PDB file of C-alpha atoms in Angstrom:
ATOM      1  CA  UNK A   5    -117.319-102.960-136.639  1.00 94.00           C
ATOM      2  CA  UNK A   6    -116.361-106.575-135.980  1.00 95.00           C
ATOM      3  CA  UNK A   7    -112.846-107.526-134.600  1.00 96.00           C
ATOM      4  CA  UNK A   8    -112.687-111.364-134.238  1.00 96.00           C
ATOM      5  CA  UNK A   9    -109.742-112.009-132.487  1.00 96.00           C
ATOM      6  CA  UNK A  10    -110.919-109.853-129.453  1.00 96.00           C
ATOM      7  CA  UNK A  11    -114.140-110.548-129.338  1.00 97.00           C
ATOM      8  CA  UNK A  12    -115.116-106.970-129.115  1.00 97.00           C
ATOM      9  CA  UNK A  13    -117.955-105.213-131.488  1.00 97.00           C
ATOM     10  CA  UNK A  14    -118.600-101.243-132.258  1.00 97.00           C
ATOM     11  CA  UNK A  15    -121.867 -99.928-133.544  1.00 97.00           C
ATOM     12  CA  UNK A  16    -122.095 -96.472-134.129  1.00 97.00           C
ATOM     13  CA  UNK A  17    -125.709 -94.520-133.032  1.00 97.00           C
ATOM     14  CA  UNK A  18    -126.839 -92.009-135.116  1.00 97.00           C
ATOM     15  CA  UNK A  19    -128.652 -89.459-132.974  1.00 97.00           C
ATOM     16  CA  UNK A  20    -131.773 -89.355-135.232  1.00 96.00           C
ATOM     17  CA  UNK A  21    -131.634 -92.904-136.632  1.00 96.00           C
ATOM     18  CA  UNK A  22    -130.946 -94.750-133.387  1.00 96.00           C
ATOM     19  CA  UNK A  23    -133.930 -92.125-131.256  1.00 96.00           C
ATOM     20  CA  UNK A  24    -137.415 -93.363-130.633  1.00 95.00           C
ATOM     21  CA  UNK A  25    -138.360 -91.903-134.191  1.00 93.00           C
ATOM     22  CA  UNK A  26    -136.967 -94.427-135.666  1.00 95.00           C
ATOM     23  CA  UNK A  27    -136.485 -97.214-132.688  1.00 90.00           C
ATOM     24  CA  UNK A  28    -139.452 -97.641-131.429  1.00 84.00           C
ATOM     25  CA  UNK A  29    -138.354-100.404-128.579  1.00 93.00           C
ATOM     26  CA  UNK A  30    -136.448 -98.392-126.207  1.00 95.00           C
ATOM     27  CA  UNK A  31    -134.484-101.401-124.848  1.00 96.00           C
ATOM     28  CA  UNK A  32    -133.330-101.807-128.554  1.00 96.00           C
ATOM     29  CA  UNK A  33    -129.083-101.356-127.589  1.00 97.00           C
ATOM     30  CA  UNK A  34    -129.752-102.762-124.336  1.00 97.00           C
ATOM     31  CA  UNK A  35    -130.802-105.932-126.206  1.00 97.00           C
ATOM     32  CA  UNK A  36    -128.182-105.816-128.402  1.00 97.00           C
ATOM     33  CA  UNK A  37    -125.374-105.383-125.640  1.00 97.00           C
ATOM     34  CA  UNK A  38    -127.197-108.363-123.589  1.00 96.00           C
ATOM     35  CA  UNK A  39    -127.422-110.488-126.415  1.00 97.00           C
ATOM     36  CA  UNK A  40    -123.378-109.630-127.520  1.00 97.00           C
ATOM     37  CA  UNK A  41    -122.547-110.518-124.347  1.00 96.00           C
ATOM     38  CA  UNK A  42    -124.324-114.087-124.064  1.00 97.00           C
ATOM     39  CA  UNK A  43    -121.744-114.784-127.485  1.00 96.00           C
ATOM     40  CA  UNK A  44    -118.887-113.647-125.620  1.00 96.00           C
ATOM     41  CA  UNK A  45    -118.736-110.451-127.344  1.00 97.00           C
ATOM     42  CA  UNK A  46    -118.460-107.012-125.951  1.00 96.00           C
ATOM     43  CA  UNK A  47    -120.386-104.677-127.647  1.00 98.00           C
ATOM     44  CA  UNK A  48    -119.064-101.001-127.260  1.00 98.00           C
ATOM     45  CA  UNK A  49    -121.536 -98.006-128.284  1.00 98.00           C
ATOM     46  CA  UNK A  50    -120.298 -94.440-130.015  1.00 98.00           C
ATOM     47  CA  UNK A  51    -123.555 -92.096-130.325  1.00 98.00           C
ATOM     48  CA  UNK A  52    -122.762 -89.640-133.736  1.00 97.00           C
ATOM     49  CA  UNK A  53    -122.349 -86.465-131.489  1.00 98.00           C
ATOM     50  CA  UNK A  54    -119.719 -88.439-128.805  1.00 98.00           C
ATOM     51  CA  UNK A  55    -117.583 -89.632-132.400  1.00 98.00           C
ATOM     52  CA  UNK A  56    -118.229 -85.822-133.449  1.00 98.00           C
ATOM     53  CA  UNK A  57    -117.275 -83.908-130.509  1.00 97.00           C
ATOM     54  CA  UNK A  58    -115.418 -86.214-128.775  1.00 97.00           C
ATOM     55  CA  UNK A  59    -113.745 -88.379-130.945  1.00 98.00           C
ATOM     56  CA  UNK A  60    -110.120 -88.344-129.163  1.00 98.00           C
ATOM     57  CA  UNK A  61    -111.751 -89.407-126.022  1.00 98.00           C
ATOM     58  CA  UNK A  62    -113.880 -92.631-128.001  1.00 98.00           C
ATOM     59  CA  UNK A  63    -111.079 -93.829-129.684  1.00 98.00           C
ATOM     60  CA  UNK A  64    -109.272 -94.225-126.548  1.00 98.00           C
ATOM     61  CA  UNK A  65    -111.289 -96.330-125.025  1.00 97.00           C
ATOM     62  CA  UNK A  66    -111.466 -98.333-128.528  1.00 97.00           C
ATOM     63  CA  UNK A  67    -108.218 -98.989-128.097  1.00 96.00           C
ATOM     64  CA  UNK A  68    -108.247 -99.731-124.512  1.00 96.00           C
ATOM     65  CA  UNK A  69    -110.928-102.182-125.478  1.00 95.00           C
ATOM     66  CA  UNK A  70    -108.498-103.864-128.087  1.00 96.00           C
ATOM     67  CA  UNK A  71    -105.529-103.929-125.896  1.00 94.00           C
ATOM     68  CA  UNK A  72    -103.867-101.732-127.865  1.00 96.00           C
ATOM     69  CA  UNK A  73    -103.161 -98.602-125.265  1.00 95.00           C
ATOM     70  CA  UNK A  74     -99.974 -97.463-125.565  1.00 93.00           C
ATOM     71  CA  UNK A  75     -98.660 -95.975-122.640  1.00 96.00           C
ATOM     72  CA  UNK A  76     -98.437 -98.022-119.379  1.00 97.00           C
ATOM     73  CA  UNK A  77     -97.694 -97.205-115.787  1.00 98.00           C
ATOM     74  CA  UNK A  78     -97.825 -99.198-112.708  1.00 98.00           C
ATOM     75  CA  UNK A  79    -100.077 -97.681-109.642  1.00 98.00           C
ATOM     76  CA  UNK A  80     -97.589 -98.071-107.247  1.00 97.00           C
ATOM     77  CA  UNK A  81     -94.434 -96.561-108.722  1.00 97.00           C
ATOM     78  CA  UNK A  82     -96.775 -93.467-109.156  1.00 98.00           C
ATOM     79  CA  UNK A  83     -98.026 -90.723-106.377  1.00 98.00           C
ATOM     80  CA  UNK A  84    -101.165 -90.455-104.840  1.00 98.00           C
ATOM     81  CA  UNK A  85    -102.294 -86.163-104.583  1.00 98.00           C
ATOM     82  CA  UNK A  86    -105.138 -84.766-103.773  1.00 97.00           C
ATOM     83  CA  UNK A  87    -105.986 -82.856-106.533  1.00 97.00           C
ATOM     84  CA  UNK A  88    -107.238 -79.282-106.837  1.00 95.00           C
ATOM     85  CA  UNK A  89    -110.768 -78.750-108.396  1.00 95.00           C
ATOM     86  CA  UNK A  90    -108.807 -76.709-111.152  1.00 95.00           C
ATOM     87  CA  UNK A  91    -106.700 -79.606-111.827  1.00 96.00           C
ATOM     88  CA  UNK A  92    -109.924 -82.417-111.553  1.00 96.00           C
ATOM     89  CA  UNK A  93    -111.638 -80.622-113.941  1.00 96.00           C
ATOM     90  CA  UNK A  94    -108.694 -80.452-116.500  1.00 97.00           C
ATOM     91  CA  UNK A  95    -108.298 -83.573-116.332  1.00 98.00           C
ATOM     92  CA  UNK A  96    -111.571 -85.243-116.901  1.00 98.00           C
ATOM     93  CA  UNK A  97    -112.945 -82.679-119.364  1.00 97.00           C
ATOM     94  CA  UNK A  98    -109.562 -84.065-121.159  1.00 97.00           C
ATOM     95  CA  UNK A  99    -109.825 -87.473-120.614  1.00 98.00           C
ATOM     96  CA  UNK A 100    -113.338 -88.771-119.808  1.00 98.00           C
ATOM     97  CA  UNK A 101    -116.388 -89.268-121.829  1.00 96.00           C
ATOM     98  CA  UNK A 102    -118.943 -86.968-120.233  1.00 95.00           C
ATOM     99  CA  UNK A 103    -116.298 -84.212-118.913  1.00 95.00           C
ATOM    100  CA  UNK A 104    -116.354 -83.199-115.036  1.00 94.00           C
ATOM    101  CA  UNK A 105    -118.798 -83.834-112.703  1.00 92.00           C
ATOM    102  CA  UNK A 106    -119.058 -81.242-109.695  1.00 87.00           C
ATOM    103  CA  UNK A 107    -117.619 -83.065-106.405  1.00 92.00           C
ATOM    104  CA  UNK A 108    -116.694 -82.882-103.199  1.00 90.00           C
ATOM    105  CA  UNK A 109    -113.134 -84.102-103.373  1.00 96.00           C
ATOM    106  CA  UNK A 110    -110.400 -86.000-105.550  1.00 97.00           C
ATOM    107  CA  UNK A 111    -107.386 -87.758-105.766  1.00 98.00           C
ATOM    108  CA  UNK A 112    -104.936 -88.230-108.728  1.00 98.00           C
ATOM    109  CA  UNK A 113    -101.816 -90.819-109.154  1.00 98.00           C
ATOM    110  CA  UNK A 114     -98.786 -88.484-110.706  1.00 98.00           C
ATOM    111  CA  UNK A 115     -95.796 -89.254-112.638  1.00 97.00           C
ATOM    112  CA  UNK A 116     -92.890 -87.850-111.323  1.00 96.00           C
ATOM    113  CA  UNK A 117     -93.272 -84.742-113.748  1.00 97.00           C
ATOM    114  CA  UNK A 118     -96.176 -83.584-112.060  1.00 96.00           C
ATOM    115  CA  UNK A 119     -98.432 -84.854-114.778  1.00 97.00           C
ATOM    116  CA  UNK A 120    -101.948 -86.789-113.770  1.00 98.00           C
ATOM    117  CA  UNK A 121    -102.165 -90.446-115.077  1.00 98.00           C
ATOM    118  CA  UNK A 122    -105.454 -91.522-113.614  1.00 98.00           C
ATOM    119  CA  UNK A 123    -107.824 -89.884-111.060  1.00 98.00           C
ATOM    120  CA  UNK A 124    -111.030 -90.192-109.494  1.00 98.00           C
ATOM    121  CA  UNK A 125    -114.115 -87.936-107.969  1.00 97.00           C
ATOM    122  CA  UNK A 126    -116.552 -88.451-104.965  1.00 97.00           C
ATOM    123  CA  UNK A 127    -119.612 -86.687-104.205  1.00 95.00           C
ATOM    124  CA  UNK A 128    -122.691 -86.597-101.918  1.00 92.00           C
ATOM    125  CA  UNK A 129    -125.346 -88.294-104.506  1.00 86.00           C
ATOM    126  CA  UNK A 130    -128.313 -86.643-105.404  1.00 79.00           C
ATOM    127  CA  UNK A 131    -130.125 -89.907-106.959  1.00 73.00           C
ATOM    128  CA  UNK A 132    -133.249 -91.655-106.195  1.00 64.00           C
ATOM    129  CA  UNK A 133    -131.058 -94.967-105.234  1.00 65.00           C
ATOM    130  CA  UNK A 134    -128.957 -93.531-102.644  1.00 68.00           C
ATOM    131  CA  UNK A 135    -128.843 -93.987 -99.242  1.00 74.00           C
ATOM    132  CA  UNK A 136    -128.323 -91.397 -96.120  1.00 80.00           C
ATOM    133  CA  UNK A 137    -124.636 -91.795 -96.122  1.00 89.00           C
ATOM    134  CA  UNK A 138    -123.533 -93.001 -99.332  1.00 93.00           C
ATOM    135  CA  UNK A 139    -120.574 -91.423-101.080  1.00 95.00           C
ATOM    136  CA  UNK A 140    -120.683 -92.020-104.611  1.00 96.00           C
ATOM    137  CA  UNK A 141    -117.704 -91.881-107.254  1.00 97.00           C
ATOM    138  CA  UNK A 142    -118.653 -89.626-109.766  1.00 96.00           C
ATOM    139  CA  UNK A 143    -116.157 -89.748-112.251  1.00 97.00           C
ATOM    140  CA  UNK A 144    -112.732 -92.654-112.400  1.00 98.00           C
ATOM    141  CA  UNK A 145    -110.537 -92.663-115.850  1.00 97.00           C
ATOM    142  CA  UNK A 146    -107.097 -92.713-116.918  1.00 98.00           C
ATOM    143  CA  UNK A 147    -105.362 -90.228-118.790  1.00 98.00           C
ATOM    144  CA  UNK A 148    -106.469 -90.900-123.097  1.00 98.00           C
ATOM    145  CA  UNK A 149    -103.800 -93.861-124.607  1.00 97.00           C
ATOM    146  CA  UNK A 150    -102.865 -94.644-121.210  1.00 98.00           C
ATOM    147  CA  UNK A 151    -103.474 -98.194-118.747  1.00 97.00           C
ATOM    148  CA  UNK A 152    -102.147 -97.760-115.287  1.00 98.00           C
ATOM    149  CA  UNK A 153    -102.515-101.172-113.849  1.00 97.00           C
ATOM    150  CA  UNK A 154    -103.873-101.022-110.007  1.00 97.00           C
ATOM    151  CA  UNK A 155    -105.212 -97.700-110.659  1.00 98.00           C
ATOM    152  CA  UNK A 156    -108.905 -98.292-109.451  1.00 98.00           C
ATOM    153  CA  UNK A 157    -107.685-100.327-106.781  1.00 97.00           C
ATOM    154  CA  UNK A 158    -105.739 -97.423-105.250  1.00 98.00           C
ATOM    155  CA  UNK A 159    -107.615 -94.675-105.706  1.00 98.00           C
ATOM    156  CA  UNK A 160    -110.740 -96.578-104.770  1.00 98.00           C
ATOM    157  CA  UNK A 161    -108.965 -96.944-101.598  1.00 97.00           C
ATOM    158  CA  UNK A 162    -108.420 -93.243-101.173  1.00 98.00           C
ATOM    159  CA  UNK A 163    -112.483 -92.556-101.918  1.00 97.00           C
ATOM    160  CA  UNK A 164    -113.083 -95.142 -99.115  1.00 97.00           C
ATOM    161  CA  UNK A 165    -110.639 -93.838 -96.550  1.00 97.00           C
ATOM    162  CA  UNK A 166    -112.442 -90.037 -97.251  1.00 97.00           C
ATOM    163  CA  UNK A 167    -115.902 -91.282 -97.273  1.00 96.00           C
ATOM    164  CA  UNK A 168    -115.151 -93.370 -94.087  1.00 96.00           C
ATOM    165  CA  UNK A 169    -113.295 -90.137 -92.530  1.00 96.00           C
ATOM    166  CA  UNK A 170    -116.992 -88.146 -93.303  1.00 95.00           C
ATOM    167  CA  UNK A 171    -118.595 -89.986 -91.587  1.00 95.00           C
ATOM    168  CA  UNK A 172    -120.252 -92.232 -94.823  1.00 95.00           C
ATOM    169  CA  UNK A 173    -121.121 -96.061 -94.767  1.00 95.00           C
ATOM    170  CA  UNK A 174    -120.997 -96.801 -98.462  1.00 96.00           C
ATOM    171  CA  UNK A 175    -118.755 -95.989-101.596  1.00 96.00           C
ATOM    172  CA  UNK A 176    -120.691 -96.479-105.004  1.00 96.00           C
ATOM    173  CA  UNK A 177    -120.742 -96.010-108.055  1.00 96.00           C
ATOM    174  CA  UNK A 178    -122.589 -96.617-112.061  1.00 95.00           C
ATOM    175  CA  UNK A 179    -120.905 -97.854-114.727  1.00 97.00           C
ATOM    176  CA  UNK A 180    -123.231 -97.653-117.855  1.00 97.00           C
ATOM    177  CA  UNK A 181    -123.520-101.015-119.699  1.00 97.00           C
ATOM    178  CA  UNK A 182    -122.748 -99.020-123.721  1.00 96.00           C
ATOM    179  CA  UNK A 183    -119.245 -99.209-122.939  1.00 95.00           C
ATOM    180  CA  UNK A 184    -117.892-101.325-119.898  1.00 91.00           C
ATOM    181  CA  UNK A 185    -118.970-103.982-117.513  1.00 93.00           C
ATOM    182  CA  UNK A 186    -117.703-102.866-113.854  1.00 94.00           C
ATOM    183  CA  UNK A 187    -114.738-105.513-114.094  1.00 94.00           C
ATOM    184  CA  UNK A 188    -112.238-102.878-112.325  1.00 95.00           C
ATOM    185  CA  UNK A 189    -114.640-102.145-109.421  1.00 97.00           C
ATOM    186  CA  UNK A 190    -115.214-105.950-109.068  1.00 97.00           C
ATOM    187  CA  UNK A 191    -111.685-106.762-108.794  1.00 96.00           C
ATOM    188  CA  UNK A 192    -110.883-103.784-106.083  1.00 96.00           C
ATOM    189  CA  UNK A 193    -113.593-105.311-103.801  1.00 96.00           C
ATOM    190  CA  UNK A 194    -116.591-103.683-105.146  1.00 98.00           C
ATOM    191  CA  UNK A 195    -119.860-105.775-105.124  1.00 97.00           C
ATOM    192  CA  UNK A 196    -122.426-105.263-107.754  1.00 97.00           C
ATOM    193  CA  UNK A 197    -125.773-104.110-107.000  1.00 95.00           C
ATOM    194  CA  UNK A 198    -129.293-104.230-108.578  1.00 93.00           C
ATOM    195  CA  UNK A 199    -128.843-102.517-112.211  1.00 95.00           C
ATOM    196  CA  UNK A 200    -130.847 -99.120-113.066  1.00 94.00           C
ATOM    197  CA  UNK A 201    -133.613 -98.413-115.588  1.00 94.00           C
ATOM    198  CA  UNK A 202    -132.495 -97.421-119.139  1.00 96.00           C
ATOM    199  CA  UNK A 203    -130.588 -94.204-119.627  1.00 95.00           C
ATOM    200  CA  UNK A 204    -132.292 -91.670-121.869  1.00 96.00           C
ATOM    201  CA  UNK A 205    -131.400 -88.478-123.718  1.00 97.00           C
ATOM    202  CA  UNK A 206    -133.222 -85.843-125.605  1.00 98.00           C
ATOM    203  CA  UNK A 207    -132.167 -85.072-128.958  1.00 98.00           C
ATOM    204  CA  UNK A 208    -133.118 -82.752-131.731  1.00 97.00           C
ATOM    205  CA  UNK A 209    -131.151 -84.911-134.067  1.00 96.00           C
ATOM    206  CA  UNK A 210    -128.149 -83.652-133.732  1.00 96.00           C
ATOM    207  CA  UNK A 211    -127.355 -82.884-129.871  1.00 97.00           C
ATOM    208  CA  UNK A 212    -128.264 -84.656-126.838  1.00 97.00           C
ATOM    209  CA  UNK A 213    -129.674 -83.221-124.197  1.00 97.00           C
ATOM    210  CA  UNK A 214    -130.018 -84.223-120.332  1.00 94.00           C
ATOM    211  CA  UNK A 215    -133.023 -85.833-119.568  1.00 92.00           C
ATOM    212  CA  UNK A 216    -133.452 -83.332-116.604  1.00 92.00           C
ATOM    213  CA  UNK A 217    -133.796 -80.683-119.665  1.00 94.00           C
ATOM    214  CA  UNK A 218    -137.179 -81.265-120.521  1.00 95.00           C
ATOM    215  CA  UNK A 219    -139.696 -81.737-118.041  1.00 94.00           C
ATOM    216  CA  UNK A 220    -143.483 -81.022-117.084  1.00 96.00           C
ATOM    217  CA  UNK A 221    -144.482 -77.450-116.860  1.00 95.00           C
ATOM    218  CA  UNK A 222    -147.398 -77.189-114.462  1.00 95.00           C
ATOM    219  CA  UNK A 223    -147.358 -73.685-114.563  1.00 95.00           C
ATOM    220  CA  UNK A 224    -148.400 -74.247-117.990  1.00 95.00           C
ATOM    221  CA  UNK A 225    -150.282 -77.647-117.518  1.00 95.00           C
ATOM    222  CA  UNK A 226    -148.029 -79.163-120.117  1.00 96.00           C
ATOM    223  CA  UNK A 227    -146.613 -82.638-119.426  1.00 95.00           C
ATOM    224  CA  UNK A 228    -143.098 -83.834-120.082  1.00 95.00           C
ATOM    225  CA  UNK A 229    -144.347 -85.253-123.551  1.00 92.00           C
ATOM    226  CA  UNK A 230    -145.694 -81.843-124.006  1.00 96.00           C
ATOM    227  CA  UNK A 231    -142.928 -80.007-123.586  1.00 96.00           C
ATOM    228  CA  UNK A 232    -140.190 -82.011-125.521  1.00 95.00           C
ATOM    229  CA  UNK A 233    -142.948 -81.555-128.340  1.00 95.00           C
ATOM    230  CA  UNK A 234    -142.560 -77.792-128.571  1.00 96.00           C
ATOM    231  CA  UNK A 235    -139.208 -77.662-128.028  1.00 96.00           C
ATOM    232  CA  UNK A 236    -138.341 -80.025-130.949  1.00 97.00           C
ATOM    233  CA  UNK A 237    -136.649 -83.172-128.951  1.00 97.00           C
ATOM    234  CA  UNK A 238    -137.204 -86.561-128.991  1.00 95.00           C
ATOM    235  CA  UNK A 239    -135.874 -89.486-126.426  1.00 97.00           C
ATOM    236  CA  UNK A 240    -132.790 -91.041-127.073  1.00 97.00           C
ATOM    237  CA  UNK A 241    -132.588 -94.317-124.871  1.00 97.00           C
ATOM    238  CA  UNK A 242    -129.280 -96.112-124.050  1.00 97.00           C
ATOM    239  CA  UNK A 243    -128.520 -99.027-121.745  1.00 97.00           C
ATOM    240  CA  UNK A 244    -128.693 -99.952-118.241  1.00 97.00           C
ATOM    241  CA  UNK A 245    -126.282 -99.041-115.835  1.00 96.00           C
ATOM    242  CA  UNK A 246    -124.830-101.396-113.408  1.00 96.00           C
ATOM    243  CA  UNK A 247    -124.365-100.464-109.423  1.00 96.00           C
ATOM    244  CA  UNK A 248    -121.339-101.244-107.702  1.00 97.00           C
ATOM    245  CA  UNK A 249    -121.032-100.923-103.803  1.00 96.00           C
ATOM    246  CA  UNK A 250    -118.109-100.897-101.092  1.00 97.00           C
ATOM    247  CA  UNK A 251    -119.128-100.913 -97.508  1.00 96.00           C
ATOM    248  CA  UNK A 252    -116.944 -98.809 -95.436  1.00 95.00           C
TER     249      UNK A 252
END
């Protein structure tokens, strides 16, 4: 899908089609989305299983891509809560893309009939790029059809004052290059880092799978390759995603 007058492109994935069956060059949408973006246009990915099981989700951020959201709110006519991990995980397996992420804390900015317009996550990171104390946001989105303007900027804030509070140097987070380019983060003060490797999935041609799913079995003397063989999967590969830091 081509729309013109914003500049903005779709392609949808199919999980089989778009795997390394069938694509053998596994920067293939990274190319694409690099290549979009030198003509000005933003290319925005939907794999077949997010557009199956998550369609709601997609085509709110198709139309937050357009411009065409249709509820607005203002960050600072709204309050800032720290929400409950009942309430976090609600909320993002409502309104984000890849559902909750387990965390240490979160905050949420609330209308004044209780309900949560945009929130945000932070956890202890796990990854290979972290740092001894790092803080890293695992999950920031608004509520599906709805811009709050000033929303990353104040609960990035919140994140920062925690983090700083435990005793943490740096606040940071990925934002993965299929769908958005980090332009919140930027404008709350975030700086961006050195980007990551290509994302990859399994996939059996109809689900994805996390790429922790499938790996060597010494026990076995099977390698990763080995593995994904007898089980059926094949990798998926995505795009980069792009670091963003805060120093506390």
């Amino acid at each position: 899908v081509w729309v013109p007058s914003k500049r903005v492109a779709v392609e949808f994935n199919g999980l089989y089609w778009h795997s390394e069956t069938c694509l053998p060059e596994r920067d293939y949408h990274d190319m694409k989305t690099a290549q979009a973006a030198a003509a000005g246009v933003r290319l925005f990915h939907v794999f077949e299983d997010e557009w199956r099981d998550r369609r709601p989700v997609v085509e709110s951020m198709l139309r937050a891509c357009l411009g065409l959201t249709s509820e607005r709110h203002d960050a600072r006519k709204l309050s800032l809560e720290r929400l409950d991990p009942a309430a976090l995980c609600q909320f993002f397996t409502d309104n984000h893309l890849d559902g909750f992420a387990r965390s240490e804390v979160g905050f949420g900015l609330v209308d004044g009939t209780g309900r949560v317009l945009s929130a945000a996550v932070i956890r202890r990171p796990f990854h290979r790029r972290a740092r001894a104390g790092d803080m890293e946001i695992a999950r920031l989105c608004s509520a599906k059809d709805t811009s709050v303007r000033g929303a990353v900027g104040r609960l990035l804030r919140a994140c920062a004052s925690y983090a700083r509070d435990a005793g943490c140097q740096r606040l940071m987070t990925f934002v993965d290059a299929r769908h958005g380019d980090g332009h919140g983060y930027q404008a709350a003060g975030m700086v961006r880092g050195s980007d990551t490797g290509l994302r990859f999935w399994w996939t059996d041609g109809r689900h994805r799978y996390n790429r922790f799913k499938y790996r060597a079995d010494p026990a076995r003397h099977m390698t990763e390759a080995q593995v994904a063989h007898e089980a059926g999967v094949f990798r998926l590969w995505g795009c980069h995603n792009m670091t963003f830091s805060l120093l506390l």
